[in-house]
Amino acid sequence: MSNHETADNYSRVIAQVDDRHRVIVCKDGIQWILQRREKGTGRWPWKARHYCRTRKALLRVTGAACRAPDPLAMQTLADLPEHIGGVAA
């Protein structure tokens, strides 16, 4: 497992939402990141698209970015705590 957020084998992946999107916990544990897999097979194929501190925001941006999200992945996100890394400002 890798500690690089953009690696395929990053250790803190929460859910693979569809074939091009996943949600991770950032390395500092203070935000969820919706990432999109970029074309090609570069060393760091995953790029951050949205940074979220609340579950509500994460669900909103994920639903907007993914045309056909996996229902189990979306349920995993819906089951997350209301905020990550303490109280959101």
PDB file of N, CA and C in Angstrom:
ATOM      1  N   MET A   1       0.838  -1.182   0.000  1.00  0.00           N
ATOM      2  CA  MET A   1       0.000   0.000   0.000  1.00  0.00           C
ATOM      3  C   MET A   1       0.883   1.246   0.000  1.00  0.00           C
ATOM      4  N   SER A   2       0.341   2.277  -0.616  1.00  0.00           N
ATOM      5  CA  SER A   2       1.106   3.515  -0.765  1.00  0.00           C
ATOM      6  C   SER A   2       0.556   4.608   0.133  1.00  0.00           C
ATOM      7  N   ASN A   3       1.420   5.547   0.480  1.00  0.00           N
ATOM      8  CA  ASN A   3       1.010   6.731   1.225  1.00  0.00           C
ATOM      9  C   ASN A   3       0.783   7.926   0.298  1.00  0.00           C
ATOM     10  N   HIS A   4       0.962   7.722  -1.011  1.00  0.00           N
ATOM     11  CA  HIS A   4       0.748   8.788  -1.986  1.00  0.00           C
ATOM     12  C   HIS A   4      -0.720   8.813  -2.378  1.00  0.00           C
ATOM     13  N   GLU A   5      -1.388   9.941  -2.131  1.00  0.00           N
ATOM     14  CA  GLU A   5      -2.825  10.052  -2.388  1.00  0.00           C
ATOM     15  C   GLU A   5      -3.203   9.762  -3.833  1.00  0.00           C
ATOM     16  N   THR A   6      -2.296   9.988  -4.758  1.00  0.00           N
ATOM     17  CA  THR A   6      -2.619   9.830  -6.174  1.00  0.00           C
ATOM     18  C   THR A   6      -2.246   8.459  -6.738  1.00  0.00           C
ATOM     19  N   ALA A   7      -1.740   7.576  -5.913  1.00  0.00           N
ATOM     20  CA  ALA A   7      -1.347   6.240  -6.366  1.00  0.00           C
ATOM     21  C   ALA A   7      -2.560   5.311  -6.451  1.00  0.00           C
ATOM     22  N   ASP A   8      -2.498   4.342  -7.356  1.00  0.00           N
ATOM     23  CA  ASP A   8      -3.565   3.349  -7.476  1.00  0.00           C
ATOM     24  C   ASP A   8      -3.792   2.591  -6.178  1.00  0.00           C
ATOM     25  N   ASN A   9      -2.723   2.313  -5.466  1.00  0.00           N
ATOM     26  CA  ASN A   9      -2.822   1.511  -4.251  1.00  0.00           C
ATOM     27  C   ASN A   9      -2.743   2.350  -2.974  1.00  0.00           C
ATOM     28  N   TYR A  10      -3.277   3.583  -3.019  1.00  0.00           N
ATOM     29  CA  TYR A  10      -3.313   4.433  -1.820  1.00  0.00           C
ATOM     30  C   TYR A  10      -4.078   3.703  -0.720  1.00  0.00           C
ATOM     31  N   SER A  11      -3.571   3.765   0.477  1.00  0.00           N
ATOM     32  CA  SER A  11      -4.104   2.954   1.575  1.00  0.00           C
ATOM     33  C   SER A  11      -5.401   3.479   2.191  1.00  0.00           C
ATOM     34  N   ARG A  12      -5.828   4.696   1.867  1.00  0.00           N
ATOM     35  CA  ARG A  12      -7.004   5.257   2.541  1.00  0.00           C
ATOM     36  C   ARG A  12      -8.155   5.539   1.569  1.00  0.00           C
ATOM     37  N   VAL A  13      -8.380   4.616   0.650  1.00  0.00           N
ATOM     38  CA  VAL A  13      -9.522   4.722  -0.263  1.00  0.00           C
ATOM     39  C   VAL A  13     -10.771   4.302   0.504  1.00  0.00           C
ATOM     40  N   ILE A  14     -11.803   5.138   0.449  1.00  0.00           N
ATOM     41  CA  ILE A  14     -13.071   4.822   1.109  1.00  0.00           C
ATOM     42  C   ILE A  14     -13.978   4.041   0.166  1.00  0.00           C
ATOM     43  N   ALA A  15     -14.110   4.537  -1.073  1.00  0.00           N
ATOM     44  CA  ALA A  15     -15.023   3.896  -2.013  1.00  0.00           C
ATOM     45  C   ALA A  15     -14.596   4.181  -3.445  1.00  0.00           C
ATOM     46  N   GLN A  16     -14.741   3.179  -4.285  1.00  0.00           N
ATOM     47  CA  GLN A  16     -14.581   3.333  -5.730  1.00  0.00           C
ATOM     48  C   GLN A  16     -15.995   3.589  -6.250  1.00  0.00           C
ATOM     49  N   VAL A  17     -16.282   4.827  -6.631  1.00  0.00           N
ATOM     50  CA  VAL A  17     -17.649   5.241  -6.939  1.00  0.00           C
ATOM     51  C   VAL A  17     -18.084   4.768  -8.331  1.00  0.00           C
ATOM     52  N   ASP A  18     -17.213   4.844  -9.293  1.00  0.00           N
ATOM     53  CA  ASP A  18     -17.443   4.305 -10.630  1.00  0.00           C
ATOM     54  C   ASP A  18     -16.085   4.000 -11.235  1.00  0.00           C
ATOM     55  N   ASP A  19     -16.032   3.722 -12.523  1.00  0.00           N
ATOM     56  CA  ASP A  19     -14.749   3.316 -13.100  1.00  0.00           C
ATOM     57  C   ASP A  19     -13.717   4.431 -13.147  1.00  0.00           C
ATOM     58  N   ARG A  20     -14.131   5.689 -13.010  1.00  0.00           N
ATOM     59  CA  ARG A  20     -13.179   6.807 -13.079  1.00  0.00           C
ATOM     60  C   ARG A  20     -13.109   7.641 -11.805  1.00  0.00           C
ATOM     61  N   HIS A  21     -13.923   7.368 -10.800  1.00  0.00           N
ATOM     62  CA  HIS A  21     -13.954   8.195  -9.591  1.00  0.00           C
ATOM     63  C   HIS A  21     -13.825   7.352  -8.330  1.00  0.00           C
ATOM     64  N   ARG A  22     -13.116   7.913  -7.367  1.00  0.00           N
ATOM     65  CA  ARG A  22     -13.031   7.297  -6.047  1.00  0.00           C
ATOM     66  C   ARG A  22     -12.981   8.397  -5.001  1.00  0.00           C
ATOM     67  N   VAL A  23     -13.274   8.007  -3.758  1.00  0.00           N
ATOM     68  CA  VAL A  23     -13.197   8.931  -2.624  1.00  0.00           C
ATOM     69  C   VAL A  23     -12.154   8.384  -1.669  1.00  0.00           C
ATOM     70  N   ILE A  24     -11.282   9.295  -1.213  1.00  0.00           N
ATOM     71  CA  ILE A  24     -10.232   8.932  -0.265  1.00  0.00           C
ATOM     72  C   ILE A  24     -10.295   9.860   0.945  1.00  0.00           C
ATOM     73  N   VAL A  25      -9.607   9.447   1.999  1.00  0.00           N
ATOM     74  CA  VAL A  25      -9.323  10.330   3.127  1.00  0.00           C
ATOM     75  C   VAL A  25      -7.937  10.902   2.859  1.00  0.00           C
ATOM     76  N   CYS A  26      -7.779  12.217   2.982  1.00  0.00           N
ATOM     77  CA  CYS A  26      -6.471  12.814   2.729  1.00  0.00           C
ATOM     78  C   CYS A  26      -5.450  12.298   3.739  1.00  0.00           C
ATOM     79  N   LYS A  27      -4.198  12.462   3.408  1.00  0.00           N
ATOM     80  CA  LYS A  27      -3.118  11.917   4.249  1.00  0.00           C
ATOM     81  C   LYS A  27      -3.127  12.481   5.662  1.00  0.00           C
ATOM     82  N   ASP A  28      -3.669  13.709   5.841  1.00  0.00           N
ATOM     83  CA  ASP A  28      -3.729  14.316   7.173  1.00  0.00           C
ATOM     84  C   ASP A  28      -5.027  14.011   7.910  1.00  0.00           C
ATOM     85  N   GLY A  29      -5.955  13.342   7.238  1.00  0.00           N
ATOM     86  CA  GLY A  29      -7.215  12.947   7.864  1.00  0.00           C
ATOM     87  C   GLY A  29      -8.173  14.094   8.129  1.00  0.00           C
ATOM     88  N   ILE A  30      -8.043  15.199   7.394  1.00  0.00           N
ATOM     89  CA  ILE A  30      -8.898  16.361   7.667  1.00  0.00           C
ATOM     90  C   ILE A  30      -9.931  16.631   6.576  1.00  0.00           C
ATOM     91  N   GLN A  31      -9.879  15.859   5.475  1.00  0.00           N
ATOM     92  CA  GLN A  31     -10.865  16.059   4.418  1.00  0.00           C
ATOM     93  C   GLN A  31     -11.006  14.796   3.581  1.00  0.00           C
ATOM     94  N   TRP A  32     -12.181  14.688   2.963  1.00  0.00           N
ATOM     95  CA  TRP A  32     -12.407  13.652   1.968  1.00  0.00           C
ATOM     96  C   TRP A  32     -12.110  14.271   0.616  1.00  0.00           C
ATOM     97  N   ILE A  33     -11.564  13.494  -0.285  1.00  0.00           N
ATOM     98  CA  ILE A  33     -11.228  13.986  -1.619  1.00  0.00           C
ATOM     99  C   ILE A  33     -11.884  13.092  -2.657  1.00  0.00           C
ATOM    100  N   LEU A  34     -12.658  13.712  -3.545  1.00  0.00           N
ATOM    101  CA  LEU A  34     -13.169  13.005  -4.708  1.00  0.00           C
ATOM    102  C   LEU A  34     -12.105  13.115  -5.788  1.00  0.00           C
ATOM    103  N   GLN A  35     -11.647  11.974  -6.260  1.00  0.00           N
ATOM    104  CA  GLN A  35     -10.602  11.945  -7.281  1.00  0.00           C
ATOM    105  C   GLN A  35     -11.143  11.341  -8.576  1.00  0.00           C
ATOM    106  N   ARG A  36     -10.528  11.760  -9.685  1.00  0.00           N
ATOM    107  CA  ARG A  36     -10.851  11.187 -10.985  1.00  0.00           C
ATOM    108  C   ARG A  36      -9.580  10.570 -11.562  1.00  0.00           C
ATOM    109  N   ARG A  37      -9.747   9.409 -12.135  1.00  0.00           N
ATOM    110  CA  ARG A  37      -8.608   8.747 -12.773  1.00  0.00           C
ATOM    111  C   ARG A  37      -8.379   9.393 -14.132  1.00  0.00           C
ATOM    112  N   GLU A  38      -7.159   9.837 -14.345  1.00  0.00           N
ATOM    113  CA  GLU A  38      -6.800  10.478 -15.599  1.00  0.00           C
ATOM    114  C   GLU A  38      -6.448   9.425 -16.640  1.00  0.00           C
ATOM    115  N   LYS A  39      -6.598   9.769 -17.886  1.00  0.00           N
ATOM    116  CA  LYS A  39      -6.250   8.849 -18.970  1.00  0.00           C
ATOM    117  C   LYS A  39      -4.762   8.569 -18.941  1.00  0.00           C
ATOM    118  N   GLY A  40      -4.411   7.391 -19.414  1.00  0.00           N
ATOM    119  CA  GLY A  40      -3.013   7.004 -19.410  1.00  0.00           C
ATOM    120  C   GLY A  40      -2.673   6.250 -18.140  1.00  0.00           C
ATOM    121  N   THR A  41      -1.457   5.875 -18.016  1.00  0.00           N
ATOM    122  CA  THR A  41      -1.025   5.079 -16.861  1.00  0.00           C
ATOM    123  C   THR A  41       0.154   5.735 -16.166  1.00  0.00           C
ATOM    124  N   GLY A  42       0.107   7.033 -16.033  1.00  0.00           N
ATOM    125  CA  GLY A  42       1.199   7.749 -15.394  1.00  0.00           C
ATOM    126  C   GLY A  42       1.485   7.236 -13.997  1.00  0.00           C
ATOM    127  N   ARG A  43       2.551   7.714 -13.439  1.00  0.00           N
ATOM    128  CA  ARG A  43       2.967   7.270 -12.103  1.00  0.00           C
ATOM    129  C   ARG A  43       1.915   7.583 -11.057  1.00  0.00           C
ATOM    130  N   TRP A  44       1.254   8.721 -11.174  1.00  0.00           N
ATOM    131  CA  TRP A  44       0.225   9.141 -10.213  1.00  0.00           C
ATOM    132  C   TRP A  44      -1.074   9.393 -10.989  1.00  0.00           C
ATOM    133  N   PRO A  45      -1.852   8.349 -11.251  1.00  0.00           N
ATOM    134  CA  PRO A  45      -2.995   8.464 -12.152  1.00  0.00           C
ATOM    135  C   PRO A  45      -4.225   9.172 -11.583  1.00  0.00           C
ATOM    136  N   TRP A  46      -4.320   9.353 -10.287  1.00  0.00           N
ATOM    137  CA  TRP A  46      -5.521   9.937  -9.681  1.00  0.00           C
ATOM    138  C   TRP A  46      -5.310  11.421  -9.400  1.00  0.00           C
ATOM    139  N   LYS A  47      -6.265  12.239  -9.814  1.00  0.00           N
ATOM    140  CA  LYS A  47      -6.207  13.692  -9.629  1.00  0.00           C
ATOM    141  C   LYS A  47      -7.388  14.149  -8.776  1.00  0.00           C
ATOM    142  N   ALA A  48      -7.128  15.028  -7.847  1.00  0.00           N
ATOM    143  CA  ALA A  48      -8.181  15.563  -6.976  1.00  0.00           C
ATOM    144  C   ALA A  48      -9.123  16.451  -7.776  1.00  0.00           C
ATOM    145  N   ARG A  49     -10.415  16.258  -7.548  1.00  0.00           N
ATOM    146  CA  ARG A  49     -11.432  17.088  -8.201  1.00  0.00           C
ATOM    147  C   ARG A  49     -12.154  17.966  -7.179  1.00  0.00           C
ATOM    148  N   HIS A  50     -12.418  17.430  -5.997  1.00  0.00           N
ATOM    149  CA  HIS A  50     -13.134  18.178  -4.957  1.00  0.00           C
ATOM    150  C   HIS A  50     -12.595  17.778  -3.589  1.00  0.00           C
ATOM    151  N   TYR A  51     -12.546  18.756  -2.702  1.00  0.00           N
ATOM    152  CA  TYR A  51     -12.126  18.551  -1.316  1.00  0.00           C
ATOM    153  C   TYR A  51     -13.320  18.874  -0.422  1.00  0.00           C
ATOM    154  N   CYS A  52     -13.680  17.956   0.471  1.00  0.00           N
ATOM    155  CA  CYS A  52     -14.894  18.136   1.278  1.00  0.00           C
ATOM    156  C   CYS A  52     -14.611  17.873   2.753  1.00  0.00           C
ATOM    157  N   ARG A  53     -15.227  18.682   3.600  1.00  0.00           N
ATOM    158  CA  ARG A  53     -15.145  18.474   5.052  1.00  0.00           C
ATOM    159  C   ARG A  53     -16.444  17.931   5.619  1.00  0.00           C
ATOM    160  N   THR A  54     -17.555  18.040   4.829  1.00  0.00           N
ATOM    161  CA  THR A  54     -18.844  17.539   5.310  1.00  0.00           C
ATOM    162  C   THR A  54     -19.350  16.424   4.399  1.00  0.00           C
ATOM    163  N   ARG A  55     -20.099  15.510   5.001  1.00  0.00           N
ATOM    164  CA  ARG A  55     -20.700  14.417   4.239  1.00  0.00           C
ATOM    165  C   ARG A  55     -21.673  14.964   3.196  1.00  0.00           C
ATOM    166  N   LYS A  56     -22.427  15.983   3.567  1.00  0.00           N
ATOM    167  CA  LYS A  56     -23.401  16.584   2.645  1.00  0.00           C
ATOM    168  C   LYS A  56     -22.704  17.087   1.374  1.00  0.00           C
ATOM    169  N   ALA A  57     -21.617  17.796   1.523  1.00  0.00           N
ATOM    170  CA  ALA A  57     -20.878  18.307   0.367  1.00  0.00           C
ATOM    171  C   ALA A  57     -20.290  17.161  -0.456  1.00  0.00           C
ATOM    172  N   LEU A  58     -19.767  16.152   0.216  1.00  0.00           N
ATOM    173  CA  LEU A  58     -19.189  15.008  -0.482  1.00  0.00           C
ATOM    174  C   LEU A  58     -20.236  14.300  -1.336  1.00  0.00           C
ATOM    175  N   LEU A  59     -21.405  14.073  -0.774  1.00  0.00           N
ATOM    176  CA  LEU A  59     -22.473  13.420  -1.529  1.00  0.00           C
ATOM    177  C   LEU A  59     -22.924  14.274  -2.711  1.00  0.00           C
ATOM    178  N   ARG A  60     -22.982  15.578  -2.510  1.00  0.00           N
ATOM    179  CA  ARG A  60     -23.409  16.486  -3.583  1.00  0.00           C
ATOM    180  C   ARG A  60     -22.431  16.457  -4.747  1.00  0.00           C
ATOM    181  N   VAL A  61     -21.142  16.641  -4.479  1.00  0.00           N
ATOM    182  CA  VAL A  61     -20.163  16.692  -5.570  1.00  0.00           C
ATOM    183  C   VAL A  61     -19.980  15.326  -6.228  1.00  0.00           C
ATOM    184  N   THR A  62     -20.082  14.274  -5.450  1.00  0.00           N
ATOM    185  CA  THR A  62     -19.947  12.929  -6.016  1.00  0.00           C
ATOM    186  C   THR A  62     -21.126  12.621  -6.929  1.00  0.00           C
ATOM    187  N   GLY A  63     -22.329  12.935  -6.494  1.00  0.00           N
ATOM    188  CA  GLY A  63     -23.507  12.712  -7.323  1.00  0.00           C
ATOM    189  C   GLY A  63     -23.464  13.514  -8.610  1.00  0.00           C
ATOM    190  N   ALA A  64     -22.931  14.723  -8.547  1.00  0.00           N
ATOM    191  CA  ALA A  64     -22.837  15.573  -9.740  1.00  0.00           C
ATOM    192  C   ALA A  64     -21.742  15.100 -10.700  1.00  0.00           C
ATOM    193  N   ALA A  65     -20.661  14.550 -10.164  1.00  0.00           N
ATOM    194  CA  ALA A  65     -19.520  14.165 -11.002  1.00  0.00           C
ATOM    195  C   ALA A  65     -19.687  12.794 -11.655  1.00  0.00           C
ATOM    196  N   CYS A  66     -20.456  11.929 -11.032  1.00  0.00           N
ATOM    197  CA  CYS A  66     -20.551  10.545 -11.498  1.00  0.00           C
ATOM    198  C   CYS A  66     -21.900  10.288 -12.156  1.00  0.00           C
ATOM    199  N   ARG A  67     -21.867   9.839 -13.397  1.00  0.00           N
ATOM    200  CA  ARG A  67     -23.109   9.582 -14.138  1.00  0.00           C
ATOM    201  C   ARG A  67     -23.849   8.361 -13.616  1.00  0.00           C
ATOM    202  N   ALA A  68     -23.141   7.327 -13.267  1.00  0.00           N
ATOM    203  CA  ALA A  68     -23.765   6.095 -12.793  1.00  0.00           C
ATOM    204  C   ALA A  68     -22.989   5.556 -11.598  1.00  0.00           C
ATOM    205  N   PRO A  69     -23.097   6.229 -10.440  1.00  0.00           N
ATOM    206  CA  PRO A  69     -22.335   5.783  -9.272  1.00  0.00           C
ATOM    207  C   PRO A  69     -22.819   4.428  -8.757  1.00  0.00           C
ATOM    208  N   ASP A  70     -21.902   3.669  -8.233  1.00  0.00           N
ATOM    209  CA  ASP A  70     -22.226   2.382  -7.630  1.00  0.00           C
ATOM    210  C   ASP A  70     -23.083   2.617  -6.385  1.00  0.00           C
ATOM    211  N   PRO A  71     -24.250   1.988  -6.293  1.00  0.00           N
ATOM    212  CA  PRO A  71     -25.125   2.209  -5.129  1.00  0.00           C
ATOM    213  C   PRO A  71     -24.472   1.845  -3.798  1.00  0.00           C
ATOM    214  N   LEU A  72     -23.687   0.783  -3.769  1.00  0.00           N
ATOM    215  CA  LEU A  72     -23.015   0.404  -2.512  1.00  0.00           C
ATOM    216  C   LEU A  72     -21.966   1.434  -2.114  1.00  0.00           C
ATOM    217  N   ALA A  73     -21.256   1.974  -3.090  1.00  0.00           N
ATOM    218  CA  ALA A  73     -20.269   3.021  -2.802  1.00  0.00           C
ATOM    219  C   ALA A  73     -20.971   4.263  -2.254  1.00  0.00           C
ATOM    220  N   MET A  74     -22.093   4.629  -2.865  1.00  0.00           N
ATOM    221  CA  MET A  74     -22.826   5.805  -2.386  1.00  0.00           C
ATOM    222  C   MET A  74     -23.360   5.576  -0.974  1.00  0.00           C
ATOM    223  N   GLN A  75     -23.778   4.354  -0.665  1.00  0.00           N
ATOM    224  CA  GLN A  75     -24.237   4.049   0.690  1.00  0.00           C
ATOM    225  C   GLN A  75     -23.079   4.147   1.676  1.00  0.00           C
ATOM    226  N   THR A  76     -21.902   3.700   1.265  1.00  0.00           N
ATOM    227  CA  THR A  76     -20.710   3.827   2.111  1.00  0.00           C
ATOM    228  C   THR A  76     -20.461   5.299   2.436  1.00  0.00           C
ATOM    229  N   LEU A  77     -20.583   6.165   1.439  1.00  0.00           N
ATOM    230  CA  LEU A  77     -20.388   7.605   1.661  1.00  0.00           C
ATOM    231  C   LEU A  77     -21.483   8.171   2.555  1.00  0.00           C
ATOM    232  N   ALA A  78     -22.716   7.721   2.351  1.00  0.00           N
ATOM    233  CA  ALA A  78     -23.836   8.203   3.166  1.00  0.00           C
ATOM    234  C   ALA A  78     -23.684   7.797   4.636  1.00  0.00           C
ATOM    235  N   ASP A  79     -22.965   6.721   4.888  1.00  0.00           N
ATOM    236  CA  ASP A  79     -22.749   6.235   6.249  1.00  0.00           C
ATOM    237  C   ASP A  79     -21.574   6.910   6.959  1.00  0.00           C
ATOM    238  N   LEU A  80     -20.839   7.773   6.269  1.00  0.00           N
ATOM    239  CA  LEU A  80     -19.723   8.491   6.885  1.00  0.00           C
ATOM    240  C   LEU A  80     -20.254   9.459   7.946  1.00  0.00           C
ATOM    241  N   PRO A  81     -19.390   9.890   8.873  1.00  0.00           N
ATOM    242  CA  PRO A  81     -19.824  10.890   9.853  1.00  0.00           C
ATOM    243  C   PRO A  81     -20.181  12.214   9.150  1.00  0.00           C
ATOM    244  N   GLU A  82     -20.932  13.041   9.840  1.00  0.00           N
ATOM    245  CA  GLU A  82     -21.372  14.314   9.269  1.00  0.00           C
ATOM    246  C   GLU A  82     -20.196  15.212   8.881  1.00  0.00           C
ATOM    247  N   HIS A  83     -19.127  15.173   9.690  1.00  0.00           N
ATOM    248  CA  HIS A  83     -17.914  15.974   9.433  1.00  0.00           C
ATOM    249  C   HIS A  83     -16.690  15.091   9.562  1.00  0.00           C
ATOM    250  N   ILE A  84     -15.627  15.477   8.911  1.00  0.00           N
ATOM    251  CA  ILE A  84     -14.349  14.769   9.047  1.00  0.00           C
ATOM    252  C   ILE A  84     -13.353  15.677   9.772  1.00  0.00           C
ATOM    253  N   GLY A  85     -12.507  15.098  10.569  1.00  0.00           N
ATOM    254  CA  GLY A  85     -11.431  15.842  11.199  1.00  0.00           C
ATOM    255  C   GLY A  85     -11.889  16.878  12.213  1.00  0.00           C
ATOM    256  N   GLY A  86     -12.972  16.613  12.900  1.00  0.00           N
ATOM    257  CA  GLY A  86     -13.454  17.568  13.885  1.00  0.00           C
ATOM    258  C   GLY A  86     -14.637  18.370  13.354  1.00  0.00           C
ATOM    259  N   VAL A  87     -14.921  19.456  13.999  1.00  0.00           N
ATOM    260  CA  VAL A  87     -16.072  20.291  13.639  1.00  0.00           C
ATOM    261  C   VAL A  87     -15.745  21.124  12.421  1.00  0.00           C
ATOM    262  N   ALA A  88     -16.589  21.080  11.422  1.00  0.00           N
ATOM    263  CA  ALA A  88     -16.388  21.892  10.218  1.00  0.00           C
ATOM    264  C   ALA A  88     -16.727  23.333  10.507  1.00  0.00           C
ATOM    265  N   ALA A  89     -15.979  24.226   9.890  1.00  0.00           N
ATOM    266  CA  ALA A  89     -16.210  25.652  10.084  1.00  0.00           C
ATOM    267  C   ALA A  89     -17.300  26.155   9.173  1.00  0.00           C
TER     268      ALA A  89
END
